[in-house]
C-alpha positions in Angstrom: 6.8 5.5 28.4 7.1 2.3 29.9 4.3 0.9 30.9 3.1 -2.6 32.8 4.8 -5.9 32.3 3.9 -7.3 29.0 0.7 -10.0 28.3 2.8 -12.9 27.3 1.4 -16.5 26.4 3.8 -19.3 25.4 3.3 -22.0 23.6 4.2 -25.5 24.2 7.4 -26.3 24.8 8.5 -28.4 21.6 7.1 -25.1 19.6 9.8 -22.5 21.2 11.9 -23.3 18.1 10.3 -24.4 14.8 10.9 -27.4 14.1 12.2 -26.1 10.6 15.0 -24.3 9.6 12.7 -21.7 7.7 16.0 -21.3 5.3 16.1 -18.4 3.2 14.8 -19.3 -0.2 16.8 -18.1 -3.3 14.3 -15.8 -5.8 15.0 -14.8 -9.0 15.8 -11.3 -9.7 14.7 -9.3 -12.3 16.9 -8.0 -15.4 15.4 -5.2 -17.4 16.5 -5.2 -20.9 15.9 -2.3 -22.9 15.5 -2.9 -26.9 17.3 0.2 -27.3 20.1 -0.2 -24.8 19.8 -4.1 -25.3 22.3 -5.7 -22.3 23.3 -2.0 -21.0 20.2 -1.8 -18.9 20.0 -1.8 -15.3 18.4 -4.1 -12.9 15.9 -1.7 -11.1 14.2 -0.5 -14.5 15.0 3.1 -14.2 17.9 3.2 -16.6 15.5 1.2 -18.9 14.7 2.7 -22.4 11.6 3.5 -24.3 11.2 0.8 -26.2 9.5 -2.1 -24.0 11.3 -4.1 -21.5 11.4 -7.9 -21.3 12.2 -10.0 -18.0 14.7 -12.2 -17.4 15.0 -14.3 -14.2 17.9 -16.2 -13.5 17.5 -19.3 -12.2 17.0 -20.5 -8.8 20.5 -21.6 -7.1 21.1 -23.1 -3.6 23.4 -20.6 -2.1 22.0 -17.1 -1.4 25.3 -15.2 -1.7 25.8 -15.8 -4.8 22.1 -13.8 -6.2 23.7 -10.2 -6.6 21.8 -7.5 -8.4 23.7 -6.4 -11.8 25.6 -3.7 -10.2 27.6 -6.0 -8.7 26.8 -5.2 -5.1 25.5 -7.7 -2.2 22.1 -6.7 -1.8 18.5 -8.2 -0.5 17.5 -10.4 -4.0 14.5 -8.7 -5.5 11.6 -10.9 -6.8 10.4 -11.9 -10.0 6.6 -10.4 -10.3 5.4 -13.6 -10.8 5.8 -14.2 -7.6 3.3 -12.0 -7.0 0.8 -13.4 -9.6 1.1 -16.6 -7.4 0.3 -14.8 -3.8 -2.7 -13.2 -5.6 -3.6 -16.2 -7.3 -3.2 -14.9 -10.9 -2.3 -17.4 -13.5 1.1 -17.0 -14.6 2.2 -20.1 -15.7 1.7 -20.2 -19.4 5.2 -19.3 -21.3 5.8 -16.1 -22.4 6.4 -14.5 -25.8 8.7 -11.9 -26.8 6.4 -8.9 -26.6 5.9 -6.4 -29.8 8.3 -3.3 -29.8 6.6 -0.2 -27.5 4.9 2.4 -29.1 7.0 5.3 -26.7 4.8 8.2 -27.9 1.8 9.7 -29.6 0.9 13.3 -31.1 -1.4 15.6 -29.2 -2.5 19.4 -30.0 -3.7 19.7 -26.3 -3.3 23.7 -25.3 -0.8 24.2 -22.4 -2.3 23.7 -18.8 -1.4 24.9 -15.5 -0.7 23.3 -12.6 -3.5 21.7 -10.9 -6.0 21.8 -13.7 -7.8 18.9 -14.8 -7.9 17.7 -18.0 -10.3 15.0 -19.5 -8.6 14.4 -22.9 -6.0 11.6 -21.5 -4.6 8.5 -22.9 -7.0 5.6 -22.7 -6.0 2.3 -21.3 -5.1 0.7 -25.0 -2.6 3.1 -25.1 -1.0 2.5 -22.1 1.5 -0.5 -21.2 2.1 -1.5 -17.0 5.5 0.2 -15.9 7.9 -2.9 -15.6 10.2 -3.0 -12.6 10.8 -4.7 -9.3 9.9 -5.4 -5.8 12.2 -5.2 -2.6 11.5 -4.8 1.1 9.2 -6.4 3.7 6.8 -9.1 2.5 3.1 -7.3 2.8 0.5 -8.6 5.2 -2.9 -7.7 4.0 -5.4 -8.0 6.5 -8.6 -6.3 5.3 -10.9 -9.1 4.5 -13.8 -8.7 5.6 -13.9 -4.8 6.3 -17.0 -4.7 8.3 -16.7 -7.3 10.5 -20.1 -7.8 12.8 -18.3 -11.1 14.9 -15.4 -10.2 16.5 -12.2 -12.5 16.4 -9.5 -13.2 14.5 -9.3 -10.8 11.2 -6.2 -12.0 10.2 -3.2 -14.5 11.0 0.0 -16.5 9.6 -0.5 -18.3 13.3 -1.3 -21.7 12.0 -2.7 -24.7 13.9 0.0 -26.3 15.9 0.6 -30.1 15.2 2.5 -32.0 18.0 5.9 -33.3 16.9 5.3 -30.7 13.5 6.7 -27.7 12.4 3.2 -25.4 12.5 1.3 -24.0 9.0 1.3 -20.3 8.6 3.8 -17.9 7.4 7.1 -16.9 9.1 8.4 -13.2 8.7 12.3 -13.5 8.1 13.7 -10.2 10.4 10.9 -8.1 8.8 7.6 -7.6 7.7 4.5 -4.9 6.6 1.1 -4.6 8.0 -2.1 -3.4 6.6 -5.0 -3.6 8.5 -8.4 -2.0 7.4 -11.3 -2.7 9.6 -14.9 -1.3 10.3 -16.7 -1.9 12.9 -19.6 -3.5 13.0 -19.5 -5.6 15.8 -23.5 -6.9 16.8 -25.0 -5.4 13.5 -27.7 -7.9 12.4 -30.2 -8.3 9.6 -33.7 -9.4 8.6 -34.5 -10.4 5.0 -38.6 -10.1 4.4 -39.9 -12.8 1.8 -39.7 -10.1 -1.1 -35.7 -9.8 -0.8 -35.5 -6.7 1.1 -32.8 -7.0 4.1 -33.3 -4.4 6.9 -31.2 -4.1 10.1 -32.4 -5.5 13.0 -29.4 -4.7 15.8 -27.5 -1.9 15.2 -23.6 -2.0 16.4 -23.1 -3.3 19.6 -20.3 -0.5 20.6 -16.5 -0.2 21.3 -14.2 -3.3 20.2 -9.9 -3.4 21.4 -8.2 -4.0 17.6 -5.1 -5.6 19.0 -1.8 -6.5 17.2 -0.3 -9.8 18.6 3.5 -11.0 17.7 5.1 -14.7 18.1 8.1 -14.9 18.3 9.5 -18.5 17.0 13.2 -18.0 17.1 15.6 -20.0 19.6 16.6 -16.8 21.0 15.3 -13.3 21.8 14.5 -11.1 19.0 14.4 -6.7 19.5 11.8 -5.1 17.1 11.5 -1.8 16.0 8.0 -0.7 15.1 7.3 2.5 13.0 3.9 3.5 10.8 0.8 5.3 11.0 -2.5 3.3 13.2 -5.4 6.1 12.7 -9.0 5.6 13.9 -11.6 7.4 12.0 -13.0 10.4 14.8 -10.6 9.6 16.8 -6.7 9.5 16.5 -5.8 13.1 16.6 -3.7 14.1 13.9 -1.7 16.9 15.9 -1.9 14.7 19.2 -1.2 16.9 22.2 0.5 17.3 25.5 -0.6 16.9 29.4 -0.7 21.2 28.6 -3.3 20.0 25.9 -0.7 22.0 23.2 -0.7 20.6 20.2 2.6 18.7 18.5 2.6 20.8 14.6 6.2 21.4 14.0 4.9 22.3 10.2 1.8 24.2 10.9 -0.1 21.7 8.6 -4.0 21.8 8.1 -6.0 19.0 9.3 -7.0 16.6 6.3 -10.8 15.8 6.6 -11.7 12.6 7.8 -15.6 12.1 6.4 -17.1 12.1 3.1 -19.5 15.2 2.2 -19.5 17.5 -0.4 -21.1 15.1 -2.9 -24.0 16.7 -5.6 -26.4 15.4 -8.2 -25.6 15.0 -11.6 -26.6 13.6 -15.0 -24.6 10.8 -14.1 -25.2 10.4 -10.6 -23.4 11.5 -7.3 -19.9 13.3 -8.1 -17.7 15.7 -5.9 -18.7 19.2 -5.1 -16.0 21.2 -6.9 -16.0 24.1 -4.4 -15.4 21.0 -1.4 -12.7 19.4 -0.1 -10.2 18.3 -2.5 -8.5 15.1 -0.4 -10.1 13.5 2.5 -11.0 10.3 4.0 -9.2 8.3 6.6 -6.9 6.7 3.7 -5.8 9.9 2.6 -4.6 11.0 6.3 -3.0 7.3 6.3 -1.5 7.6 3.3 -0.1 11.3 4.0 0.9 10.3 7.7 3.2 7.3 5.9 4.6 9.9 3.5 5.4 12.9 5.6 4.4 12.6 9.1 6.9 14.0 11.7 7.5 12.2 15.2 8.5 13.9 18.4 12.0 14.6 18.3 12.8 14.7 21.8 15.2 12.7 24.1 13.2 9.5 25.8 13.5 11.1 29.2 11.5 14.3 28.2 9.3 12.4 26.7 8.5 10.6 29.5 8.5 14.0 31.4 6.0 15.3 29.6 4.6 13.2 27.2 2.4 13.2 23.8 -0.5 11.7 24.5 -3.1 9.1 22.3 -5.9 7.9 24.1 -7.1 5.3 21.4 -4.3 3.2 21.9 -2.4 0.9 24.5 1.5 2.0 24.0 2.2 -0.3 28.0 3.3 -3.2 25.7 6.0 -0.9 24.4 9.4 0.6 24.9 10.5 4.4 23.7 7.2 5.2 22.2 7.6 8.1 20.0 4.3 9.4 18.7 4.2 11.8 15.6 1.3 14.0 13.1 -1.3 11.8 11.0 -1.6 8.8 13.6 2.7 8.0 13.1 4.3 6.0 15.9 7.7 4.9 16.3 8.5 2.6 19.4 10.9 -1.0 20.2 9.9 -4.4 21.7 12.0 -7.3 22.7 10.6 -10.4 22.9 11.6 -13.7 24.5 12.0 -16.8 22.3 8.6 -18.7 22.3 6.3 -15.5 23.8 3.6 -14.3 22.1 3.1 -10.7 22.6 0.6 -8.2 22.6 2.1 -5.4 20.8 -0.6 -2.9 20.9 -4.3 -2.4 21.2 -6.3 0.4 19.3 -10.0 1.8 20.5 -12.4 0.9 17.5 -15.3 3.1 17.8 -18.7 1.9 16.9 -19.5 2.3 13.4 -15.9 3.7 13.2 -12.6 2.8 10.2 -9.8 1.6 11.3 -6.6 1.7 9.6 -3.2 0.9 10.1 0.1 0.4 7.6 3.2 -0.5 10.3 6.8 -1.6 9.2 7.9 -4.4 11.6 12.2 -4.6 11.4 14.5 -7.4 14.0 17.4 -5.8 14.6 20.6 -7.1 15.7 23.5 -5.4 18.2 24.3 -3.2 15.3 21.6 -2.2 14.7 21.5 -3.7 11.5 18.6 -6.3 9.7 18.2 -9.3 11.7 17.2 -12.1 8.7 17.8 -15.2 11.5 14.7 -12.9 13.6 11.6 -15.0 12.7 8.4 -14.1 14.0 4.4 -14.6 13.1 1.8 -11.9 13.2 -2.4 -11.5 13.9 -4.2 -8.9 14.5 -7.7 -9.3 16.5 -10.8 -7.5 17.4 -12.5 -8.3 20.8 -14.8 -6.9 23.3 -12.2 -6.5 26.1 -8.3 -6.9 26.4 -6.9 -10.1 25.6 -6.2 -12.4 28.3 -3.0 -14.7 28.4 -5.7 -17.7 27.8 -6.7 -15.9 24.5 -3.3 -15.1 23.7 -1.7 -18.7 23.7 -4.9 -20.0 21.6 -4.1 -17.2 19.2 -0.9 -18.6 19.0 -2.0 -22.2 18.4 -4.5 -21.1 15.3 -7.6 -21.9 17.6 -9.1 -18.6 18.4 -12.7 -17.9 16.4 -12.2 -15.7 13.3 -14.1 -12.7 12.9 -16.7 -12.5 10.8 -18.9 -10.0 8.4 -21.9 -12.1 9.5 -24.3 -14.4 7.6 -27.8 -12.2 6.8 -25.2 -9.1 6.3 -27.0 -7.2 2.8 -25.6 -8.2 -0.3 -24.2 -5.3 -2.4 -22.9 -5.2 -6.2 -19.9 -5.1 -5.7 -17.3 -5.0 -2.3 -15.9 -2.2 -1.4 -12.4 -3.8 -1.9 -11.4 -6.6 -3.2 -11.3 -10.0 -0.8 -7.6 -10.5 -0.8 -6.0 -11.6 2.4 -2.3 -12.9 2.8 1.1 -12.5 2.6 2.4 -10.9 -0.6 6.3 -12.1 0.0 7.8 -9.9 -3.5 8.2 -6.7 -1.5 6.0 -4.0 -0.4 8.0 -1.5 -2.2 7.5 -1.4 -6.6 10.8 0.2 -7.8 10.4 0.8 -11.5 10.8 3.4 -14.3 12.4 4.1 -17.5 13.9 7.0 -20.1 10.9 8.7 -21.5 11.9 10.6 -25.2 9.8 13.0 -26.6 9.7 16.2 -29.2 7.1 19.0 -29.5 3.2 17.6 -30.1 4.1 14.3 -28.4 3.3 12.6 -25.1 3.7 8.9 -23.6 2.0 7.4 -20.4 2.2 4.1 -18.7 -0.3 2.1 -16.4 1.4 2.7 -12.7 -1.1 0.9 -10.6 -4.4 -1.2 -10.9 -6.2 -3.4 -9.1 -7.8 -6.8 -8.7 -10.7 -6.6 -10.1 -11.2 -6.9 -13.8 -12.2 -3.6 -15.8 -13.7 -0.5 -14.6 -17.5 -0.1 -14.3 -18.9 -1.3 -11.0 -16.1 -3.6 -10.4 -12.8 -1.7 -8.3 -10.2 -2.4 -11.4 -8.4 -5.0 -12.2 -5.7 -7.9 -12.2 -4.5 -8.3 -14.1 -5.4 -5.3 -16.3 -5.8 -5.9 -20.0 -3.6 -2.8 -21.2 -3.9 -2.9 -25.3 -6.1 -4.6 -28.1 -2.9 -5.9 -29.3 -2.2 -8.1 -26.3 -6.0 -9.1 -25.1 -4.1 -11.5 -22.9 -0.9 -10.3 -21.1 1.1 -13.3 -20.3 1.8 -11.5 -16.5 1.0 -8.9 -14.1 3.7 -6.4 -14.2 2.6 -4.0 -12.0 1.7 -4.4 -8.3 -1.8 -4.6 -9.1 -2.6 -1.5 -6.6 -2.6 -3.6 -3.2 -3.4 -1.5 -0.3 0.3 -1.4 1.5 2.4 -1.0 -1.3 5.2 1.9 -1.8 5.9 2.7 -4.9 9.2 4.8 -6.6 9.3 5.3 -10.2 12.9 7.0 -11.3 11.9 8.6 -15.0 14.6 9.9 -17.3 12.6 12.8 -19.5 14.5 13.2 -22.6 14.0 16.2 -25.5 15.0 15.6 -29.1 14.1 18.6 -30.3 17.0 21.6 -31.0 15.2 23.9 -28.6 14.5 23.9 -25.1 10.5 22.3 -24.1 8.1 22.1 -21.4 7.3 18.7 -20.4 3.8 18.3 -18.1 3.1 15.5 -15.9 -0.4 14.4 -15.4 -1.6 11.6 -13.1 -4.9 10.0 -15.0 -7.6 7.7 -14.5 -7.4 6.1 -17.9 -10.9 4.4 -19.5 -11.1 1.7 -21.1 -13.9 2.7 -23.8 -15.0 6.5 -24.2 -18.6 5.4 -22.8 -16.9 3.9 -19.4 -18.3 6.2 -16.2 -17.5 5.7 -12.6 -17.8 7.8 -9.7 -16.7 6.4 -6.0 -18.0 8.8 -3.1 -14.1 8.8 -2.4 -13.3 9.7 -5.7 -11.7 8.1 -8.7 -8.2 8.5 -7.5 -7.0 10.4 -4.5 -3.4 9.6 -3.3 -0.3 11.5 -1.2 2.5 12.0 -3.6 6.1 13.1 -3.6 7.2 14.3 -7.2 10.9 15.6 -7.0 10.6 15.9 -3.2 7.3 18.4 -3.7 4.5 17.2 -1.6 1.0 16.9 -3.3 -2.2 15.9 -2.4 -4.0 14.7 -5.6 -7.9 14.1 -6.7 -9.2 12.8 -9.9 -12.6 13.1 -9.7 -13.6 10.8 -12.6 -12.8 7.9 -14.9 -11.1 9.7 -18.4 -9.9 12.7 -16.5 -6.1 13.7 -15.4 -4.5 16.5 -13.5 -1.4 18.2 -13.9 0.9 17.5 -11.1 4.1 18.9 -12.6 5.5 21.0 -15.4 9.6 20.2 -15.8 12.1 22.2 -18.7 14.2 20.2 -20.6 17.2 21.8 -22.7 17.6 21.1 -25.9 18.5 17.5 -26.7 18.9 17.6 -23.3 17.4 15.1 -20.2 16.0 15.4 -17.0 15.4 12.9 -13.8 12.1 13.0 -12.5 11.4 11.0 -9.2 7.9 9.9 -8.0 6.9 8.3 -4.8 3.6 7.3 -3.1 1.9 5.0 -0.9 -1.5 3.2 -1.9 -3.8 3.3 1.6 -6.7 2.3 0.0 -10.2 4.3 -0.2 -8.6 5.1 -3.8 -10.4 3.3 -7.1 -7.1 2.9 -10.0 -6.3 2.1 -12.4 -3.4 4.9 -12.5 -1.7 6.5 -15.3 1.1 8.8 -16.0 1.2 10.9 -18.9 3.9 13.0 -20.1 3.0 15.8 -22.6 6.0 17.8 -24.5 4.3 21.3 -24.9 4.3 22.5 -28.3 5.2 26.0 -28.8 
């Protein structure tokens, strides 16, 4: 599917190559160390014990081959999470004390419960600590601030302003990067406010904007990119997209996931799910679910081109070996030319409409392999029409208006989403996890995800998330703090210390903070895509307290059992997230 020559603007000349050497910089890794296990512990968490886990960072050195994880391999160097706490603005910079020993488990007399079945007796939030472990992978690009946007422009950029004779301000992607995008549009909408504070709209929505993703490359040299992720349009990507026959690609006869919000009734505490509707929708959940599991057209490139998939809400001409997949997945290549800046593609925005996208950007070299010398900068940018070359090179210089959600736009209590915007360089992957021990009448959770906020209540939750009355002030965020973009994969060791063989369930929770605490989201508490053991689940919690049984696993007596859990956070989802383990009593 090769389409027209590319839109290419370069800039000037002395800005082909960066002035700087954009070296890699040396990060700390993380060391879990298990009270239990002491220095026995592994460096990805999921060997860590019960008991609390401290972090260790080793200091910063010059050379980069010398950082090896504790296995003794030569792997990518996984950041310390205060890293994080710096890119989200969190301070981290008081010392830290030893923490108290972890309380691993509490007694319960909860009946057994099936599969699926909600439950609203669940650990609270004192009782849970954050899951320590570690991020790896592409740094994050968050680009979802504002949402509605009612200017068009810019919506996000590491393009800085270029200086003459200076290296440019911005961030540089070293040979990889991830993308979130979340936009609505509201392009034209305007407002009145009358004297007694009551805003009314004036203009609705203008119409159709072009949400385009532009790439500069600012290597020396030529730089071949492969692109793979989900772009989905509210109404309009298809999720089965079809043929020029107008059959439809479902290798795994899947069921469309709904895309709206309905199905919401009256209660005592206000608007809550229908219980007889839809149990995961939204265009975050087919995001989420097209990241997880989506399958992409398996064919050879020239039947493809034969007889191609088709998606008429997006440009692919900027792209080489386009293969399009369920959910909204795409998987194409660029190459681009030391200097260029590129259009990379351009998705239809519909009026009123949610746009989403969550793309993995990777440089590749001849073999195929990581290309860390590939740098590169990335904006994304809603207009009117298609970018021109003109627009293009002042993209690339910083000097393009930025979009807006307008000045008279009606005030609300509280944003959809929190505002953050930026580059979160830890990782976009959490690896964490650790050996869970338990005997009949017990169970044990931890705090998986939460999100910048502060506590529940109108507020989206929180960062960093006060977990106990015995530490009102953690001294960092251990957790990925729920950003929009991030993978996580938790490894859990389940262990039974009991004589006889148990039944261990698995519930994922929307832990309160206070027994009074309500909240219920038109999208629900917490609604996420999950893998556990390789099972594929599409879970709703549909209020704050409440939990639902995702797994039941058998243990042997004194015996263990490895449990993996994977997800992607899309948005549209309100944490915090828990995981509670319950060892059945019989």
């Amino acid at each position: 599917m090769k389409g027209a020559p590319r839109l290419v603007a370069a800039p000037p000349d002395e800005n082909v190559a960066e002035k700087t050497t954009d070296a890699v910089k040396v990060v700390p890794r993380l060391v879990m160390v298990s009270a239990e296990e002491g220095a026995g512990a592994t460096a990805d968490g999921a060997k860590a014990g019960g008991s609390r886990r401290t972090a260790e960072s080793s200091e910063e050195r010059g050379d980069a081959d010398n950082v090896l994880p504790a296995s003794g391999e030569k792997t990518e160097a996984a950041h310390d999470v205060r890293d994080l706490a710096r890119a989200l603005e969190v301070d981290a910079t008081r010392e830290e004390e030893v923490p108290a020993p972890r309380v691993s488990a509490h007694p319960h007399e909860r009946p057994p419960l099936p599969v699926g079945a909600l439950d609203a007796d669940v650990l609270p939030i004192a009782a849970l600590d954050p899951l320590e472990g570690a991020f790896t992978g592409a740094p994050l690009l968050l680009h979802a601030s504002p949402e509605p946007i009612r200017t068009s422009g810019v919506l996000g950029t590491t393009m800085g302003r270029i200086v003459p004779g200076k290296s440019e301000g911005g961030f540089t992607f070293a040979g990889q990067a991830r993308l979130f995008l979340r936009a609505i549009n509201r392009v034209g909408e305007t407002f009145a406010r009358a004297e007694q504070g009551q805003v009314t709209q004036t203009l609705p929505p203008t119409g159709t904007q072009r949400c385009s993703i532009v790439l500069r490359n600012t290597s020396g040299r030529p730089i071949h990119l492969r692109l793979a992720g989900v772009v989905f349009s509210k109404y309009l990507t298809p999720q089965f997209p079809a043929n020029v026959r107008g059959e439809p690609f479902n290798p795994d006869a899947q069921d469309a996931l709904a895309e709206d919000l309905t199905g919401l009734v009256d209660s005592a505490s206000g608007k809550v799910p229908d219980p007889e509707g839809l149990f995961f929708r939204g265009p975050h959940a087919v995001l989420a679910s097209g990241f997880l599991d989506a399958r992409v057209d398996p064919r050879p490139q020239d039947a493809r081109e034969a007889e191609p998939l088709l998606r008429e809400d997006l440009d692919l001409a900027h792209l080489d070996d386009v293969r399009l997949g369920t959910r909204g997945r795409i998987e194409a290549a660029l190459t681009v030319q030391p200097g260029d800046a590129v259009l990379v593609l351009a998705a239809r925005h519909e009026k009123g409409g949610t746009l989403q996208a969550l793309l993995d950007f990777t440089a590749v070299d001849a073999k195929g392999q990581l290309d860390v010398g590939a740098r590169f900068r990335l904006a994304t940018v809603s207009s009117p029409l298609p970018l021109t070359p003109d627009e293009l090179a002042a993209i690339s210089r910083g000097e393009h208006p930025m979009a807006s959600a307008g000045t008279d736009a009606p005030e609300t209590s509280a944003p959809a989403f929190p505002p953050h915007q930026g580059v979160l360089e830890a990782g976009s992957v959490f690896v964490g996890g650790r050996t869970v021990r338990l005997s009949a009448g017990q169970r044990a959770g931890d705090l998986v995800m939460s999100m910048p906020g502060r506590h529940g209540g109108v507020w989206p939750d929180a960062a960093p998330l006060t977990p106990t009355a015995r530490e009102p002030e953690p001294r960092t965020p251990r957790t990925h703090e729920g950003a929009r973009g991030v993978s996580y994969a938790l490894t859990y060791t389940l262990e039974n210390t009991d004589a006889e063989p148990r039944e261990v369930e698995l519930l994922l929770t929307s832990p309160r903070r206070h027994p009074s605490e309500q909240f219920f989201p038109q999208a629900g508490v917490l609604t996420l895509a999950m893998k556990v053991d390789g099972e594929r689940l599409d879970v709703r919690v549909n209020q704050r307290g409440e939990g639902r049984v995702l797994a039941c696993f058998e243990l042997p007596p004194e015996g263990r059992r490895e449990v993996r859990l994977e997800w992607t956070h899309a948005g549209g989802t309100f944490p915090p997230a828990g995981l509670e383990w319950r060892m059945r009593a019989r």
